[in-house]
Amino acid sequence: MSRRRIGIGVRLTAGFTLVVVLLAALALYAVWVSQEALQASVGRGSVFLADEMLKGIDHNLYFRLEELQKYTQDLTLQKVVAGSNREFDQLKDAQAYITEKDQAWTAAPVQTVTPFMQALLNNELSAELNAVFIKMYEKKYGYAIFDEILVTNKYGANVAQTGKTSDYRQDDEEWWQKAQEQDFYVSNMEYDESTGTYGISMAVSIDDDGGNRLGVIKAVVPVGGIAREAEFAARKYETAEIELLTQDGRRIYATKPFRFLEDISDKTFFKRIEAESGFFVVEEAGREKLFAYTSSRGYREFAGLPWVLVVDYDVEEVLKPIFGLRNNILIASAVLIIISIVIALSVSRSIARPIVKFRHAAEDIARGQLGIQIDPQLLAVNNEIGDLARSFTTMAQSLAQRQQEVTERTRQLEVSQEALRESEEKIRKIFLSSPDAIIVSDLTGHITACNQAALNEFGFTTEKDLIGQNGLDLVAPQDRRQAGKNIQKTLKQGTRGESQYTLITKNGRQFPAEVSSSAILDAKGQPVSFVIIMKDISRRKRAEEELIQYRDHLEELVAARTAELNERVTEIEQLNNAMTKLLADLQTTNRNLERTARKLQVANQELEDFAYVVSHDLKAPLRAITQLADWISADYKETLDKEGQEMLQLLNHRTRRMHNLIEDILQYSRVGRLAEKERKIDLNQLVREVVEMLAPPEHIRVTLENKLPLVVGEPTRLEQVFQNLLANAIKFIDKPEGQIRINCVAQAAGWTFSIADNGPGIEEKYYPKIFQVFQTLAPRDDPESTGIGLALVKKIIEAWGGKIWVESEIGRGSAFFFTFPQKEANNLEKH
Amino acid sequence: MKQTLSQIQAKFGPKEIINAGVGLAVIALLALFFILWKGEKTIKIGAILSLSGSTMYVGEETRDGMLLAVDQINTWGGVNGQKIELIIADSQADPLKGEAAFNTIEATHHPILYASTLSGVSIALAPLAQKNQVVLIGLATTAPEFTRQNEWVFRYFSTARDEVPPILAILAELRVKNLGVIYIDDAFGRSFFVLARAEFEKAGGVVSGESFDGQSLNFQKQLARLKNTEAIYVAVNPGHLESLFKQVQEAGYNGPILAAGNASVPAVRSLPEANGVYVVAPIIYAPDFLYAREVSEKYEAKYGKPFNHYAAGGYDLIKLLAGLLEGKEISREQVKKLLEQGFTYPGVFGELNVAPGEHEIGFPFHPAQIVNGEVKYR
């Protein structure tokens, strides 16, 4: 049978709560005991109080009786009563007189006061009685101590009275007779017709000093006044109520509204009244009340009245301190239970949570997760939990270390096993795939394993055929003995031995074999088996035999090879001779070429010299002519007529044109012949300088449409190109606002430059012509137009490997394009 | 799927513990509340009182007396386990406002009975009580007609019939034959004047009556006309008495001044001008009347002011009702039935004997004189 599992938290909570509940129960039990004790104490006290109150009532009644008795000795009273007696004594028939007056008295209407009555009510004694017994107490206490006082003479006739009585004759009344007989009389509660209320009649005989009966004085004592006088003693509690009951359960007086003589015998509390006195608790009107009661016992000669005085209190008020204590205990218990539950939960959590963590950690460890981390807060706790946590951590770390060691060992073992397995596999493969026959035998020589080569070698199909046989059976009989000795030697020495035997196959074929054997030792170094490797050396034997035969035929072969080699050497010598001859021819040709090159160089020098000489020699007379013309023009300016001056000017123009022509020819001839050292050129700067040099008129605007590149080239040639093209453009612009736009477009292998103008344009038929020498569209007399400019430009550009062309539209302008190759400065950035 | 205890415990974090603690605390507090809270239904009593104006004193004292009794009763569980709830409204001594207050309380609270002060207001409320079949008890309501021909209306206060005889006794003692009366021209004043004149003239005296409207505090004309009388009896509201007494002194009137019972209250009798005035007073001011003295001490302790018979009326009415209803079914009809069947009640005014069928629950007044602020019974 499995026991139901109850957690620590539940146990602790239940335990704490149980303790608190037990304490609360104990406290409540103490309260209950105190409550009972207090209730009993109050009950007994209340009984005592009720007893005292009732005694007080009895005493009051007795004192009133005594007061009456004392008053009977009053001289005025005695005098009046005695006087009345004397008057009645003198009557012929006093009884008849009384009867007559009584009849008249009773015959009068209830509300009517006859003069006879009035006289009695207003006589001196009546006034004194009223003042002494009624008014005085009313003023003092607020209620009447005596309701009525009546005095009769010895005949029973009224002598004085404070209120109207129901009749005039009293000798027929019980109180009068008893008073006459017993000196005094106290009635039970009775209805008094004269006052219309219930009261107690007490009567005392009036005696003279000689003890003679003079009359009777009677007083009606109101019940309320009697009880009320004593009730204040019971006002210990606000809820206190006092009731005066007859023994048969009729209410005579109460401190709360009541109906006189109301029958309350069916009330629960009245049914509990059994003994002479006592107390009990019952529920009345929805409230728990403590009732205490006692019966009248009289005082001295006054026997008392058959009354029960009941005092009741609200239990809640009586036991207020206890109830307060009880409520406080209940509240405190509730608070303590809550606190205890919270503490229990907290404590249980502080215990159970680490345990749960330990359990989880243990489960993790069980699962092999040794790298667990115990909560640092637990480790910091300085109690048993902390000790456990630290021990647990130490244990876990130790286990982790062990596991790590085991893991490392396992890994090493696995590595070893793997190596071993690989080794075994390797050996097995070697064993299986070895071309040599290998067999393994036990110490008795019986074969326990063999490879395929062994099967093949000995002519067996399956291992079963070979395994189990004695290995010596595979040795030819002639070598078998020696083989057995060698095996024994191997076993003894544990070393490998190599021998050559003749082996024998299944079919009886014998073949030579090289046999090596080695012992396999156990861990103690003792041989358990041995391995025998057998290599068929039949072929080797045959090869050795063939080698011997080859050695015998080697000389013949060498002689044959030497003859072949000699033939080849002869062929090579012949080929070498042919090559030498060819080389001599080439040298001759080369020398011829060098001579031709020198001739060409001389020719070029001569041509250059010629051009220089021509230009220089031609330029000298031209300068002389020009100078002479200038002199003539200067000296004979006044002499020459207009035509002469025009002729001189024409001469001047022609000579300058000739000079320019010669200069251009000289330049043209130098292109491609004289190379200038190339360098990096900033075309932007170069073009700016060219434009500044040309100084175009103000109406012509030269614009660089984009930034020109940095190129590598001959600066003078580039300047000649831009100078000629720009000069042509400036020269031919016929518009009031001339525009020359210089543009450059980068290409894959260089740049394409364009110089466009808004000049008159060139007809397409002139396109080829304008690039030819001495071809110009300008007037022949223009000294600046030699017809060499564009030819020079074209020659320069083509010398670079570029080309030049023109695009034009008549009336709108022309654009000259030329390409410029990108040279060595590849590292220069294109713009 | 069932969870093991450890799993449940493992889920307990600080938040869960706090929540559990708070939950338990709430449950415990609710349990305590239901254990200690015992009041469900209350016994509602409507009180339409004059809490403002010249009769404010009457209303406030009556209210405070009622509240004292209610507190005492409720402290110990109320009546039959039900606490008493007093629904108080100010009539402002205005019958119309009193009616409006009645209708409001009737609509909102439906009390088991009403109490009201002042004759004018109480008379106006009487038909409403009849119409709604609810008992109306007049406090400080002296007008005789209040209780006439209305089975739901009761008076718990003295009337001229209670107060005039002791006044006549004083007059007889003083051998006054020519009496002047200054009375407020309302139900209260007229009833006192009419009865006093009838009884005094029956005894052979001569009465001269002077009324005033209750608004003016100038009594010079009335005093001038009564200057030749042997004594002056005043039946006005308490708020008028100080001015009246002063003007009597200023007028040089030498005859004795007699006043209705409302002059016996501490607020009036403590006036210097009230010294020597003859009054009628209930027994509550008698120092030997222990029962009233006990209540008086509690009243003074609670409110810090002297006890008076208006407060006593309010106090005693609540006590009377609580006593009558104890152990009985609580309903409007029951209240009426209990009042009508007659009872004896030893309250603060002495022992009251109320005959069956009687709607007048009066209390006796006694001849007295104000001497140095105290009531001296004669």
mmCIF file of N, CA and C in Angstrom, chain B residues 263-306:
data_model
loop_
_atom_site.group_PDB
_atom_site.id
_atom_site.type_symbol
_atom_site.label_atom_id
_atom_site.label_comp_id
_atom_site.label_asym_id
_atom_site.label_seq_id
_atom_site.Cartn_x
_atom_site.Cartn_y
_atom_site.Cartn_z
ATOM 1 N N ALA B 263 -40.284 77.533 30.253
ATOM 2 C CA ALA B 263 -39.343 78.438 30.912
ATOM 3 C C ALA B 263 -38.468 77.708 31.924
ATOM 4 N N SER B 264 -38.819 76.469 32.201
ATOM 5 C CA SER B 264 -38.032 75.747 33.204
ATOM 6 C C SER B 264 -36.771 75.120 32.606
ATOM 7 N N VAL B 265 -36.651 75.196 31.295
ATOM 8 C CA VAL B 265 -35.461 74.582 30.685
ATOM 9 C C VAL B 265 -34.224 75.380 31.063
ATOM 10 N N PRO B 266 -33.061 74.732 31.130
ATOM 11 C CA PRO B 266 -31.839 75.430 31.589
ATOM 12 C C PRO B 266 -31.505 76.666 30.777
ATOM 13 N N ALA B 267 -31.764 76.607 29.464
ATOM 14 C CA ALA B 267 -31.390 77.750 28.631
ATOM 15 C C ALA B 267 -32.144 79.007 29.041
ATOM 16 N N VAL B 268 -33.347 78.838 29.534
ATOM 17 C CA VAL B 268 -34.148 79.998 29.931
ATOM 18 C C VAL B 268 -33.912 80.340 31.395
ATOM 19 N N ARG B 269 -33.943 79.331 32.197
ATOM 20 C CA ARG B 269 -33.871 79.618 33.622
ATOM 21 C C ARG B 269 -32.494 80.131 34.051
ATOM 22 N N SER B 270 -31.516 79.922 33.204
ATOM 23 C CA SER B 270 -30.187 80.454 33.538
ATOM 24 C C SER B 270 -30.074 81.949 33.217
ATOM 25 N N LEU B 271 -31.076 82.508 32.545
ATOM 26 C CA LEU B 271 -31.035 83.944 32.248
ATOM 27 C C LEU B 271 -31.177 84.723 33.551
ATOM 28 N N PRO B 272 -30.421 85.766 33.731
ATOM 29 C CA PRO B 272 -30.555 86.573 34.959
ATOM 30 C C PRO B 272 -31.974 87.124 35.124
ATOM 31 N N GLU B 273 -32.582 87.454 33.978
ATOM 32 C CA GLU B 273 -33.917 88.045 34.038
ATOM 33 C C GLU B 273 -34.964 87.023 34.493
ATOM 34 N N ALA B 274 -34.596 85.713 34.400
ATOM 35 C CA ALA B 274 -35.574 84.678 34.759
ATOM 36 C C ALA B 274 -35.598 84.393 36.253
ATOM 37 N N ASN B 275 -34.672 84.974 36.937
ATOM 38 C CA ASN B 275 -34.599 84.684 38.372
ATOM 39 C C ASN B 275 -35.873 85.154 39.079
ATOM 40 N N GLY B 276 -36.455 84.257 39.822
ATOM 41 C CA GLY B 276 -37.667 84.584 40.568
ATOM 42 C C GLY B 276 -38.953 84.294 39.830
ATOM 43 N N VAL B 277 -38.867 83.947 38.594
ATOM 44 C CA VAL B 277 -40.067 83.657 37.815
ATOM 45 C C VAL B 277 -40.663 82.340 38.295
ATOM 46 N N TYR B 278 -41.976 82.318 38.435
ATOM 47 C CA TYR B 278 -42.666 81.089 38.800
ATOM 48 C C TYR B 278 -42.911 80.289 37.520
ATOM 49 N N VAL B 279 -42.658 79.015 37.661
ATOM 50 C CA VAL B 279 -42.859 78.149 36.491
ATOM 51 C C VAL B 279 -43.509 76.848 36.936
ATOM 52 N N VAL B 280 -43.916 76.104 35.969
ATOM 53 C CA VAL B 280 -44.262 74.710 36.236
ATOM 54 C C VAL B 280 -43.157 73.881 35.586
ATOM 55 N N ALA B 281 -42.815 72.800 36.242
ATOM 56 C CA ALA B 281 -41.668 72.027 35.735
ATOM 57 C C ALA B 281 -41.919 70.543 35.922
ATOM 58 N N PRO B 282 -41.459 69.750 34.968
ATOM 59 C CA PRO B 282 -41.534 68.301 35.161
ATOM 60 C C PRO B 282 -40.530 67.882 36.213
ATOM 61 N N ILE B 283 -40.645 66.677 36.646
ATOM 62 C CA ILE B 283 -39.842 66.222 37.780
ATOM 63 C C ILE B 283 -38.371 66.014 37.427
ATOM 64 N N ILE B 284 -38.060 66.070 36.128
ATOM 65 C CA ILE B 284 -36.675 65.724 35.720
ATOM 66 C C ILE B 284 -35.627 66.657 36.299
ATOM 67 N N TYR B 285 -36.041 67.856 36.701
ATOM 68 C CA TYR B 285 -35.050 68.797 37.237
ATOM 69 C C TYR B 285 -34.814 68.615 38.732
ATOM 70 N N ALA B 286 -35.565 67.661 39.332
ATOM 71 C CA ALA B 286 -35.394 67.428 40.766
ATOM 72 C C ALA B 286 -34.116 66.645 40.999
ATOM 73 N N PRO B 287 -33.207 67.172 41.791
ATOM 74 C CA PRO B 287 -31.935 66.476 41.981
ATOM 75 C C PRO B 287 -32.103 65.121 42.650
ATOM 76 N N ASP B 288 -33.192 64.926 43.429
ATOM 77 C CA ASP B 288 -33.394 63.645 44.092
ATOM 78 C C ASP B 288 -34.014 62.596 43.178
ATOM 79 N N PHE B 289 -34.448 63.021 42.015
ATOM 80 C CA PHE B 289 -35.066 62.060 41.092
ATOM 81 C C PHE B 289 -33.938 61.342 40.331
ATOM 82 N N LEU B 290 -33.523 60.240 40.938
ATOM 83 C CA LEU B 290 -32.284 59.613 40.522
ATOM 84 C C LEU B 290 -32.302 59.135 39.070
ATOM 85 N N TYR B 291 -33.482 58.640 38.687
ATOM 86 C CA TYR B 291 -33.534 58.069 37.339
ATOM 87 C C TYR B 291 -33.259 59.141 36.302
ATOM 88 N N ALA B 292 -33.896 60.319 36.443
ATOM 89 C CA ALA B 292 -33.658 61.417 35.505
ATOM 90 C C ALA B 292 -32.236 61.938 35.638
ATOM 91 N N ARG B 293 -31.746 61.930 36.882
ATOM 92 C CA ARG B 293 -30.395 62.438 37.082
ATOM 93 C C ARG B 293 -29.367 61.565 36.346
ATOM 94 N N GLU B 294 -29.637 60.267 36.375
ATOM 95 C CA GLU B 294 -28.734 59.352 35.678
ATOM 96 C C GLU B 294 -28.693 59.653 34.173
ATOM 97 N N VAL B 295 -29.886 59.843 33.588
ATOM 98 C CA VAL B 295 -29.952 60.158 32.151
ATOM 99 C C VAL B 295 -29.347 61.526 31.893
ATOM 100 N N SER B 296 -29.641 62.455 32.790
ATOM 101 C CA SER B 296 -29.130 63.811 32.634
ATOM 102 C C SER B 296 -27.604 63.823 32.591
ATOM 103 N N GLU B 297 -26.997 63.035 33.461
ATOM 104 C CA GLU B 297 -25.529 62.986 33.479
ATOM 105 C C GLU B 297 -24.982 62.442 32.162
ATOM 106 N N LYS B 298 -25.650 61.441 31.641
ATOM 107 C CA LYS B 298 -25.195 60.869 30.363
ATOM 108 C C LYS B 298 -25.360 61.881 29.230
ATOM 109 N N TYR B 299 -26.473 62.594 29.293
ATOM 110 C CA TYR B 299 -26.747 63.591 28.248
ATOM 111 C C TYR B 299 -25.694 64.690 28.295
ATOM 112 N N GLU B 300 -25.441 65.166 29.488
ATOM 113 C CA GLU B 300 -24.462 66.243 29.625
ATOM 114 C C GLU B 300 -23.068 65.767 29.225
ATOM 115 N N ALA B 301 -22.792 64.519 29.563
ATOM 116 C CA ALA B 301 -21.480 63.979 29.198
ATOM 117 C C ALA B 301 -21.332 63.867 27.685
ATOM 118 N N LYS B 302 -22.406 63.531 27.033
ATOM 119 C CA LYS B 302 -22.336 63.339 25.584
ATOM 120 C C LYS B 302 -22.349 64.658 24.817
ATOM 121 N N TYR B 303 -23.232 65.547 25.220
ATOM 122 C CA TYR B 303 -23.409 66.771 24.429
ATOM 123 C C TYR B 303 -22.789 68.011 25.064
ATOM 124 N N GLY B 304 -22.407 67.896 26.323
ATOM 125 C CA GLY B 304 -21.793 69.047 26.979
ATOM 126 C C GLY B 304 -22.767 70.175 27.235
ATOM 127 N N LYS B 305 -23.994 69.859 27.393
ATOM 128 C CA LYS B 305 -24.991 70.884 27.691
ATOM 129 C C LYS B 305 -26.011 70.274 28.650
ATOM 130 N N PRO B 306 -26.728 71.125 29.383
ATOM 131 C CA PRO B 306 -27.634 70.595 30.399
ATOM 132 C C PRO B 306 -28.840 69.888 29.792
#
